[in-house]
Tab-separated table of C-alpha atoms in Angstrom:
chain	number	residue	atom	x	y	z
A	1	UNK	CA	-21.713	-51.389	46.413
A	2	UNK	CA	-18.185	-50.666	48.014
A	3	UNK	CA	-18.642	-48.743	51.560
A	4	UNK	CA	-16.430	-45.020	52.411
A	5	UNK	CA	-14.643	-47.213	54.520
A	6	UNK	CA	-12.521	-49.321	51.302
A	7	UNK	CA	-11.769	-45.370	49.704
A	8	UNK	CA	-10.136	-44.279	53.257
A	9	UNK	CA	-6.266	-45.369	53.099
A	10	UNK	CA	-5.203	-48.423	55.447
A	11	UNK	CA	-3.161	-47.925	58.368
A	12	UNK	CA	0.711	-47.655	57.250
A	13	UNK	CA	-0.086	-46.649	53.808
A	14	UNK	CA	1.246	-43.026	52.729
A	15	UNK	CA	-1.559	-40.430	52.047
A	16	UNK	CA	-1.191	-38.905	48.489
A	17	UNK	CA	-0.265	-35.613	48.388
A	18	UNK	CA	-0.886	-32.510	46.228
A	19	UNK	CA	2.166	-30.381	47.254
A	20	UNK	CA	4.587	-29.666	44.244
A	21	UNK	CA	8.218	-31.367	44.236
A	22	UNK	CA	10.372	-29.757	46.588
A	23	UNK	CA	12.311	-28.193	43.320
A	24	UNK	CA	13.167	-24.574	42.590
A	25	UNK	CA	11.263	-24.125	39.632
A	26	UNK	CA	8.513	-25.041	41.033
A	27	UNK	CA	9.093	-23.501	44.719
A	28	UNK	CA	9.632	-20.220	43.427
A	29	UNK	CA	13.121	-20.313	44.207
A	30	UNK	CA	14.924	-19.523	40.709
A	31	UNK	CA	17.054	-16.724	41.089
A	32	UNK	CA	15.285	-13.613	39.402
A	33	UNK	CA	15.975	-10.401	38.537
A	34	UNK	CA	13.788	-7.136	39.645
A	35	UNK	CA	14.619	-3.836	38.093
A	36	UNK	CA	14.539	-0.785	41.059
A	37	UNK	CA	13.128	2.181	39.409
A	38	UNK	CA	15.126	5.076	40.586
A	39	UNK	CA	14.649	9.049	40.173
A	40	UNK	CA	18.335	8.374	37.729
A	41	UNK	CA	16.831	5.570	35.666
A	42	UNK	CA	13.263	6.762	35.101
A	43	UNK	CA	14.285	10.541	33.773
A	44	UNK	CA	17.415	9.002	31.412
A	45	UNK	CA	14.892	6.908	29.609
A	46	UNK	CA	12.687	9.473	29.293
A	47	UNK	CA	15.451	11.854	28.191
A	48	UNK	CA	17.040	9.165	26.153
A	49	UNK	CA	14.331	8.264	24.586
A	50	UNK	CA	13.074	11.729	23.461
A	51	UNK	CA	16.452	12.560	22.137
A	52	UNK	CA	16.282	9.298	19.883
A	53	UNK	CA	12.974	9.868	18.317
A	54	UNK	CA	13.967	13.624	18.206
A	55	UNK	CA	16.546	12.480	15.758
A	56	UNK	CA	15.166	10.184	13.911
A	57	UNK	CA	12.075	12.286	13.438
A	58	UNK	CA	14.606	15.275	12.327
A	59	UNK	CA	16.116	12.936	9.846
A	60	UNK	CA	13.304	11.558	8.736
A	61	UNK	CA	11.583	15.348	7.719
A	62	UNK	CA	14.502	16.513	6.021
A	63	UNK	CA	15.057	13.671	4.398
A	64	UNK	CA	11.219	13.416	2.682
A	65	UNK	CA	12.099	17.153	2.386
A	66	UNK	CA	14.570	16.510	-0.400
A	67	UNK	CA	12.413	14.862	-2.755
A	68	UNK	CA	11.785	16.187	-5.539
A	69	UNK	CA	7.937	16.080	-7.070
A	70	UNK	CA	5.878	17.257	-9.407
A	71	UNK	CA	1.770	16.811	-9.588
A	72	UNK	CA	-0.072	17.052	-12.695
A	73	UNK	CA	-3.998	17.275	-12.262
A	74	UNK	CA	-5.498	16.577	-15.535
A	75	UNK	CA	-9.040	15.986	-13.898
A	76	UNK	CA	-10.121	19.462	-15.844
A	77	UNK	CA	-7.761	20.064	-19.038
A	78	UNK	CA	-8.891	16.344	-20.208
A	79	UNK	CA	-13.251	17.701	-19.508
A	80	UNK	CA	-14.147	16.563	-23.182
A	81	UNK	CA	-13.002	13.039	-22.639
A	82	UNK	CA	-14.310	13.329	-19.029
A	83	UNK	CA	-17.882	14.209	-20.449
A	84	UNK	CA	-17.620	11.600	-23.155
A	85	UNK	CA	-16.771	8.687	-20.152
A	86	UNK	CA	-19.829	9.804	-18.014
A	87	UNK	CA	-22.268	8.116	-20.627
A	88	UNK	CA	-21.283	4.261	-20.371
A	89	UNK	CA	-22.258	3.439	-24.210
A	90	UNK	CA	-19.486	5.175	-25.244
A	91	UNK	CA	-16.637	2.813	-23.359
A	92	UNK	CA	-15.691	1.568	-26.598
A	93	UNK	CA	-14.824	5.184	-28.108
A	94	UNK	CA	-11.264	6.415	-28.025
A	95	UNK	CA	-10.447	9.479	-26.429
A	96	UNK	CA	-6.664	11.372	-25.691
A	97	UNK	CA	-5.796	14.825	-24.228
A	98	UNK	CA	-2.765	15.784	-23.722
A	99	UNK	CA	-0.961	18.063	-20.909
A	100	UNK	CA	1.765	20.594	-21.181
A	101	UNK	CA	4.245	21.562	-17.886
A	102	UNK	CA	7.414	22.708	-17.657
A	103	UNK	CA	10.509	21.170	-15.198
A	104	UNK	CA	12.763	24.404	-14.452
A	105	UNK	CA	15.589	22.054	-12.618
A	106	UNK	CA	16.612	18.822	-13.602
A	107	UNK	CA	15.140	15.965	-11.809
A	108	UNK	CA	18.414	13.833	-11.397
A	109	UNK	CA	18.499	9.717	-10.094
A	110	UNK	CA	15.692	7.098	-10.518
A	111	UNK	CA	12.459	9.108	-11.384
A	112	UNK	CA	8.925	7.376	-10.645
A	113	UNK	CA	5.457	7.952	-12.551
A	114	UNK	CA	2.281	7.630	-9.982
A	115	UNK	CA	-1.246	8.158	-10.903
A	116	UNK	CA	-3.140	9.153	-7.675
A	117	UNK	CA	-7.164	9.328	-6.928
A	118	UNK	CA	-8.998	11.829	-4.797
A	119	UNK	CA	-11.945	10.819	-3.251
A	120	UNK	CA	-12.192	7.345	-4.533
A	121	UNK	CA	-13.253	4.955	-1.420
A	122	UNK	CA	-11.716	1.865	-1.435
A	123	UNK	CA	-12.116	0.926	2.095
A	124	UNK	CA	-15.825	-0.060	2.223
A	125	UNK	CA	-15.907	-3.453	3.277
A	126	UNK	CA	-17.892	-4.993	0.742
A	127	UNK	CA	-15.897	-3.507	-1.711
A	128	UNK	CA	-12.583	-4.965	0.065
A	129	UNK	CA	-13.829	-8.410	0.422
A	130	UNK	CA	-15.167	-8.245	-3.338
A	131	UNK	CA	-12.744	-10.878	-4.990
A	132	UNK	CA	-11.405	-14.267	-4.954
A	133	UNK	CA	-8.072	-15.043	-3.865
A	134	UNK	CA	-8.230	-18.508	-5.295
A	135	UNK	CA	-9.085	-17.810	-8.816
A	136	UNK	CA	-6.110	-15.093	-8.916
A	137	UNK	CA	-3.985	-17.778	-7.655
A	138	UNK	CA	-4.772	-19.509	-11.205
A	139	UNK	CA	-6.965	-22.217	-9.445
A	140	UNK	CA	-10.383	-23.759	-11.047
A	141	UNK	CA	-12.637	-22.700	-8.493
A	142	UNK	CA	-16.560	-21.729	-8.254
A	143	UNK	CA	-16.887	-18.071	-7.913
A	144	UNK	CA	-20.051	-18.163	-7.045
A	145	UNK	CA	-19.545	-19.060	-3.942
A	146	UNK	CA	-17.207	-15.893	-3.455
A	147	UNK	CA	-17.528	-12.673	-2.149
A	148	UNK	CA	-17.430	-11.288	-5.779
A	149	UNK	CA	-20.871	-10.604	-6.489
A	150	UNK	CA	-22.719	-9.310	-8.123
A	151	UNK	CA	-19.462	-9.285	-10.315
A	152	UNK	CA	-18.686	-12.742	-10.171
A	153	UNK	CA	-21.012	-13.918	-13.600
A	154	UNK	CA	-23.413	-13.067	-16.432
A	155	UNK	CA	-26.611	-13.905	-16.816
A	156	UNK	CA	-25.452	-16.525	-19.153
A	157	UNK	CA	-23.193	-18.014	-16.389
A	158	UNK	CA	-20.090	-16.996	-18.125
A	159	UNK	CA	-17.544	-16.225	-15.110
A	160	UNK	CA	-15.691	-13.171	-15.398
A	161	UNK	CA	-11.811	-13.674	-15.002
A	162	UNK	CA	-10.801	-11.372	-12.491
A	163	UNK	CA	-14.255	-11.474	-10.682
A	164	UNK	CA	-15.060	-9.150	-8.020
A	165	UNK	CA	-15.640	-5.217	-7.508
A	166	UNK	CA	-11.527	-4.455	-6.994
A	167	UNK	CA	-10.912	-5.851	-10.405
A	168	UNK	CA	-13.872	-4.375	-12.257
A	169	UNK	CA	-12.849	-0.751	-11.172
A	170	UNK	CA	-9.232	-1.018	-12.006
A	171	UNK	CA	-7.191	2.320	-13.483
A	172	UNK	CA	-7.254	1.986	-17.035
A	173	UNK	CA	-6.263	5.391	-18.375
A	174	UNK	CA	-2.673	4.630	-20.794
A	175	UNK	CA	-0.406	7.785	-20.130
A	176	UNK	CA	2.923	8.715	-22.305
A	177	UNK	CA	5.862	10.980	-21.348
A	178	UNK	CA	6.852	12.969	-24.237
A	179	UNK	CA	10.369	15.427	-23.902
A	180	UNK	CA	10.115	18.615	-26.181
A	181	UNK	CA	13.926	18.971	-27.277
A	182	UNK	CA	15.228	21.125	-30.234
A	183	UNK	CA	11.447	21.541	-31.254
A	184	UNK	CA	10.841	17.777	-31.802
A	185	UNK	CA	9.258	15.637	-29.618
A	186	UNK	CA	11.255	12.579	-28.154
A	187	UNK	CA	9.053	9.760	-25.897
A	188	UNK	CA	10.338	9.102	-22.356
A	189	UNK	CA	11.108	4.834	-22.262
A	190	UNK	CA	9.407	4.315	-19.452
A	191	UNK	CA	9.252	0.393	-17.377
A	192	UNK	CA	6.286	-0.914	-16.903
A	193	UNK	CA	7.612	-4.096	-14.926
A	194	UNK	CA	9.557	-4.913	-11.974
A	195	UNK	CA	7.253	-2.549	-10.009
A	196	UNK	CA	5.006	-5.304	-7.889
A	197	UNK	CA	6.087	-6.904	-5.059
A	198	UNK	CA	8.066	-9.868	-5.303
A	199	UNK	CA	5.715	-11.628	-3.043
A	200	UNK	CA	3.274	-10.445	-5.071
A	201	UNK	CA	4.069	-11.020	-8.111
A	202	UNK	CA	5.344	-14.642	-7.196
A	203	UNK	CA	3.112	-15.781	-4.104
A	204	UNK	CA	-0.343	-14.522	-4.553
A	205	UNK	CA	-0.788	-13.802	-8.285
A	206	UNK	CA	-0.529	-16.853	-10.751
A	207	UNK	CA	-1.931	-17.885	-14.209
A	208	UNK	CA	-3.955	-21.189	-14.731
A	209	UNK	CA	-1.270	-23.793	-16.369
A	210	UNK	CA	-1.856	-24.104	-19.602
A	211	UNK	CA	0.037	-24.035	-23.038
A	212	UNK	CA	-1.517	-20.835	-24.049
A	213	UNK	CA	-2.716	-17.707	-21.726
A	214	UNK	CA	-6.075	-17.171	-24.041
A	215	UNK	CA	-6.847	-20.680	-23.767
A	216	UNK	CA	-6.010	-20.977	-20.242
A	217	UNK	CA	-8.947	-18.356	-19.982
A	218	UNK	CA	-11.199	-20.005	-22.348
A	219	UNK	CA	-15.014	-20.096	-20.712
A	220	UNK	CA	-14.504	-17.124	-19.152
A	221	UNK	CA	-15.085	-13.073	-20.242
A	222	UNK	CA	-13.222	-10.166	-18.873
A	223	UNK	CA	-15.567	-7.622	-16.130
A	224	UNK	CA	-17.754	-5.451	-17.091
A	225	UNK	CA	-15.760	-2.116	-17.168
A	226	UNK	CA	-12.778	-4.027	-19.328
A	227	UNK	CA	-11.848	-3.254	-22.572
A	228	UNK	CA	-10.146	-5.766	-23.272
A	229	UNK	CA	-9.494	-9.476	-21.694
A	230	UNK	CA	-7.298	-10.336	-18.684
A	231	UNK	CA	-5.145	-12.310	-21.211
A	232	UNK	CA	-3.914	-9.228	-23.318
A	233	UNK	CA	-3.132	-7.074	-20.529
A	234	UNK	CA	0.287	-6.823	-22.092
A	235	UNK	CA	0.370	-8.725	-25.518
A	236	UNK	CA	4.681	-7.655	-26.380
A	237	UNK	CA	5.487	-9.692	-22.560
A	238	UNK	CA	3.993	-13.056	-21.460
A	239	UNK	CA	5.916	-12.955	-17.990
A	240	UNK	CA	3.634	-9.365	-17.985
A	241	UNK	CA	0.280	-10.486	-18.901
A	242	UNK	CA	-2.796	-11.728	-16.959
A	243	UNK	CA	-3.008	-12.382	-13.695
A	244	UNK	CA	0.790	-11.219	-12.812
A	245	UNK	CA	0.343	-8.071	-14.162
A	246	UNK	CA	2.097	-5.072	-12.782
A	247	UNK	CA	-0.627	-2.956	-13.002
A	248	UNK	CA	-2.786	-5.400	-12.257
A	249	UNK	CA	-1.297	-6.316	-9.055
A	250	UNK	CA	-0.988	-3.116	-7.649
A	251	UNK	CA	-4.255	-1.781	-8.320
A	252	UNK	CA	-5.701	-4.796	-6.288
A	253	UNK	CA	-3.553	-4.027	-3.202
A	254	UNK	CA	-6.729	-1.352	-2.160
A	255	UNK	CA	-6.104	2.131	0.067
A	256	UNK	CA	-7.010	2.711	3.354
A	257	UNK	CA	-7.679	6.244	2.658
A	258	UNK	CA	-9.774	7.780	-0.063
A	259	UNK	CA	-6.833	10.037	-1.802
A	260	UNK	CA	-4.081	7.419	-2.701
A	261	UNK	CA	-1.347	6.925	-5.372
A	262	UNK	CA	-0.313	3.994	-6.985
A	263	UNK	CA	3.467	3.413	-8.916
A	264	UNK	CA	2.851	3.345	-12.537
A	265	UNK	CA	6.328	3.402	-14.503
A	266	UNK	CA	9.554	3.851	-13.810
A	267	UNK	CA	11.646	6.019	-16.167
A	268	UNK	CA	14.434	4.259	-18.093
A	269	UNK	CA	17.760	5.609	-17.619
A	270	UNK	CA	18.909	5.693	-21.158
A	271	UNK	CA	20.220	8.213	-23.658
A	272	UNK	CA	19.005	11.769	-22.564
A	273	UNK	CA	17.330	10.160	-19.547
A	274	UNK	CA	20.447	8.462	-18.650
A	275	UNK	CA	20.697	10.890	-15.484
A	276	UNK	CA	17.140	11.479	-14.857
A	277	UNK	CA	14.665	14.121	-16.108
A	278	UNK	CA	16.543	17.412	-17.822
A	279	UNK	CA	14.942	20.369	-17.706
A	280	UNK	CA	12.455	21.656	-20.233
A	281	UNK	CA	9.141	21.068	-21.843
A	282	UNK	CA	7.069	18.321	-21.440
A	283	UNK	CA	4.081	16.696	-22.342
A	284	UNK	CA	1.346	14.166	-20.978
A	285	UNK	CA	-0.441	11.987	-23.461
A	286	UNK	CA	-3.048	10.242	-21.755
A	287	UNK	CA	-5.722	7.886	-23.183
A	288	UNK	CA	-8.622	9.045	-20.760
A	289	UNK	CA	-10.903	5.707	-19.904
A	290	UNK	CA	-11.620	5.749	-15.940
A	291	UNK	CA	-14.343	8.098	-15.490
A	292	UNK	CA	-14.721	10.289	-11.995
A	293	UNK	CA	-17.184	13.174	-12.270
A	294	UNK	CA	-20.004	10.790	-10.924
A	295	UNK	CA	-18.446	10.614	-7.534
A	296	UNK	CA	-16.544	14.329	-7.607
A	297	UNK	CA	-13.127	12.275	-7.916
A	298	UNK	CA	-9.818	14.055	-9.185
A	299	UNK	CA	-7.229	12.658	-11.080
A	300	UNK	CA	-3.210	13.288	-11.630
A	301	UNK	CA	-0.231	12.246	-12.422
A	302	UNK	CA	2.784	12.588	-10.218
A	303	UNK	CA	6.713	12.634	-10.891
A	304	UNK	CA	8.502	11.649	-8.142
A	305	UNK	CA	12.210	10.863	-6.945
A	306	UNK	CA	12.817	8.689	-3.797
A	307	UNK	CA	15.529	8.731	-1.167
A	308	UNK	CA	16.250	6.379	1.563
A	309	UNK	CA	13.183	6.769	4.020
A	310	UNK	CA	10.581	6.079	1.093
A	311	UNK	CA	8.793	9.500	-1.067
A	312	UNK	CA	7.931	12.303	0.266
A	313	UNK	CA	5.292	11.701	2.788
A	314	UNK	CA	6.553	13.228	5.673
A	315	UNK	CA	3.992	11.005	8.540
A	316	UNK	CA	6.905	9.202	9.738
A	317	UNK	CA	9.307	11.953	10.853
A	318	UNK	CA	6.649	14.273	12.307
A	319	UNK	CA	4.983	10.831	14.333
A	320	UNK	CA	8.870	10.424	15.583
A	321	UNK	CA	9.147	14.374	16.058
A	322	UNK	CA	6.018	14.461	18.299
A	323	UNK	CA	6.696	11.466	20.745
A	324	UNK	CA	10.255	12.733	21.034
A	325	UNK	CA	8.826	16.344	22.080
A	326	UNK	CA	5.864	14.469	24.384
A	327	UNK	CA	8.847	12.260	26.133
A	328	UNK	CA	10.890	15.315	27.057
A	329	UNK	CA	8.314	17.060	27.833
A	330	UNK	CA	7.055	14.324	30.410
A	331	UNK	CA	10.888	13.530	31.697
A	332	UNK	CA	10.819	17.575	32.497
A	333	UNK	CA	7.601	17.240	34.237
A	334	UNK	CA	8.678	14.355	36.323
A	335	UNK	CA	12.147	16.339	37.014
A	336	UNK	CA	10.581	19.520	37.994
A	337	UNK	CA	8.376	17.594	40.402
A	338	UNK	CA	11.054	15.764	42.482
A	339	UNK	CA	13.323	18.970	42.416
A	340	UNK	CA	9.952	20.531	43.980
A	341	UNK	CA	9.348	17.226	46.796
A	342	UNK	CA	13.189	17.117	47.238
A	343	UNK	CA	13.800	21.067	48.401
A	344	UNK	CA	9.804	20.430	50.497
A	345	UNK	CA	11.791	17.059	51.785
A	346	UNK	CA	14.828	19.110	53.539
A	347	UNK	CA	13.152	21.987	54.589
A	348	UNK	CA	11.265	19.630	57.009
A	349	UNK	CA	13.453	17.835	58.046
A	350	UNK	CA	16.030	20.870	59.051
C-alpha cells in the first residue's frame, strides 16, 4: 500500500489546476448586448403592441362576419326515424326524412356542407385513446393488445377492422341537397373527396397491400354499429374506400369540445351551381342512422362559405381584440403613473 506522501507532487513539478483557459468565452469576456428599459421603450411596446392585435383582431371579426351560413337542425322534423334508431334491432331498417328551407340571397363562391353534434363528448380519455394507430396504418398487428377494447374483437375472435370506440361511433347518416327550380327538383353534385388532410389522407391512414380491398380485409368484420364493411365505404372510388376514407378520416380526428362540426361535402361548381347556391327552395334528404335521444344530443346540417381567416368562428379576432384592449390599457396605466412620479419628482426638488 502506496503512502499520502507518493500522491503529493515532487518538488519542481507544476500543480494541476482547475481554473478555465484564460479565453473569452470562457472568462466571460464576449462582448454582449443588454437592452436598458426606458420610460420611451417600455410604453411604445405596449402601445405598439395593442395597436397590432387591435387590428388584427378588427380584421379578423369582420372578416368571420362576412360569412355567410345557414344551420339546419333536423334533430326534431326527422322524430319518427329518431324513435325507430333508439331500439338497436332495428339498425338494419331504412329510414329518410326530408327537410324544407328557403335561401332568400344567393350564396355565391365555394359553398361547404358540415354536419355538427351537440352534446356528444368526445374528449373522455378512454374514448380518445380507444383505437389503434397501427392497424389504420394498414399494418398486421394484434389488437388485442390495444387500447380498443372492448371493441377490439368478438367472442369468436374475429377482429373488427377499424377497432376501437372512435370508429364504432362514426356519423353515418347519408344526406342529399336537392334545388326546387321551375317546380322540378334538380340534386346539388356535391364532392365527397379532397376534404381530409393531405397528411392525413397520405401519412396516417393506409390500406393493407393487397390485390383486392375485400380480401385485404378478409378475417376481419366491420364494428358493431356498421352497416356495412370498412371495404365498401365508397364502392364507385377505390382511392375513396377503406381506411383513406374522407369521411372516415375526419370523423376520427375527435373534438375537444362537446358541440363540434365536421366538413362533409363540398358543392360542385357546375351548371346552376357554377357560382354557388342561387336563391330559392331547397330540400334535405337525409338517410337518418346515428341515433342521439339517449344522450339528449342534437343534430344539423350547416351551409357554409369561407373567407381567408377560416368560417365563421369569430374566437380568433375577439382573443386578438381583448389583448390589444388589455395592452393599452396597461401602457395607459404605466403612463399615467410616471406622469404622476414625474410632476411628485419636480415639485421636490424645486
Amino acid at each position: 500500500m502506496k503512502n499520502k506522501s507518493s500522491f503529493l507532487p515532487r518538488e519542481g513539478e507544476a500543480q494541476p489546476s482547475r481554473c478555465p483557459d484564460n479565453s473569452a468565452f470562457k472568462q466571460q469576456r464576449l462582448p454582449a448586448w443588454k437592452p436598458q428599459l426606458t420610460i420611451a421603450s417600455v410604453l411604445s411596446s405596449f402601445f405598439l403592441t395593442g395597436a397590432f392585435c387591435l387590428t388584427v383582431g378588427v380584421c379578423l371579426v369582420l372578416s368571420a362576419n362576412s360569412v355567410r351560413e345557414i344551420q339546419i337542425d333536423y334533430s326534431d322534423k326527422c322524430s319518427d326515424c329518431s324513435k325507430l334508431r333508439e331500439n338497436s334491432s332495428n339498425w338494419n331498417k331504412e329510414c329518410h326524412c326530408s327537410v324544407n328551407f328557403t335561401l332568400k340571397e344567393d350564396i355565391l363562391g365555394d359553398v361547404f356542407m358540415y354536419y355538427g353534434l351537440q352534446n356528444f363528448y368526445q374528449n373522455h380519455r378512454r374514448y380518445v385513446m380507444s383505437r389503434s394507430d397501427a392497424q389504420l396504418l394498414g399494418r398486421n398487428v394484434n389488437i388485442q393488445r390495444s387500447y380498443c377494447a372492448p371493441f377490439s374483437t368478438y367472442r369468436n375472435g374475429t377482429p373488427m377492422a377499424p377497432c376501437g370506440a372512435i370508429a364504432n361511433s362514426m356519423f353515418n347518416d347519408t344526406i342529399d341537397l336537392f334545388y326546387s327550380r321551375n317546380s322540378s327538383m334538380i340534386q346539388v353534385p356535391l364532392l365527397k373527396t379532397g376534404n381530409s388532410w393531405w397528411t392525413d389522407k397520405n401519412v396516417k391512414f393506409r390500406n393493407p397491400e393487397s390485390y383486392d380491398l375485400s380480401s385485404a380485409f378478409a378475417g376481419t368484420a366491420r364494428p358493431p354499429y356498421w352497416q356495412k364493411p370498412v371495404y365498401l365505404l365508397d364502392e364507385k372510388d377505390e382511392r375513396n374506400n377503406g381506411y383513406v376514407n374522407d369521411d372516415f378520416i375526419i370523423w376520427m380526428r375527435v373534438s375537444a369540445f362537446a358541440t363540434f362540426r365536421n366538413l362533409y361535402r363540398r358543392v360542385r361548381r357546375v351548371q346552376h351551381f357554377a357560382e354557388g347556391l342561387p336563391a330559392g327552395n331547397y330540400t334535405f334528404r337525409i338517410s337518418y342512422n346515428f341515433p342521439v335521444t339517449r344522450f339528449k344530443g342534437r343534430k344539423h346540417v350547416i351551409l357554409s362559405t369561407v373567407v381567408w381567416s377560416g368560417g365563421s368562428n369569430p374566437f380568433l379576432g375577439i382573443a386578438y381584440l381583448v389583448s390589444g384592449t388589455a395592452a393599452t390599457l396597461t401602457g395607459s396605466v404605466i403612463t399615467g403613473i410616471h406622469l404622476k412620479l414625474r410632476k411628485k419628482k419636480t415639485y421636490f426638488q424645486k
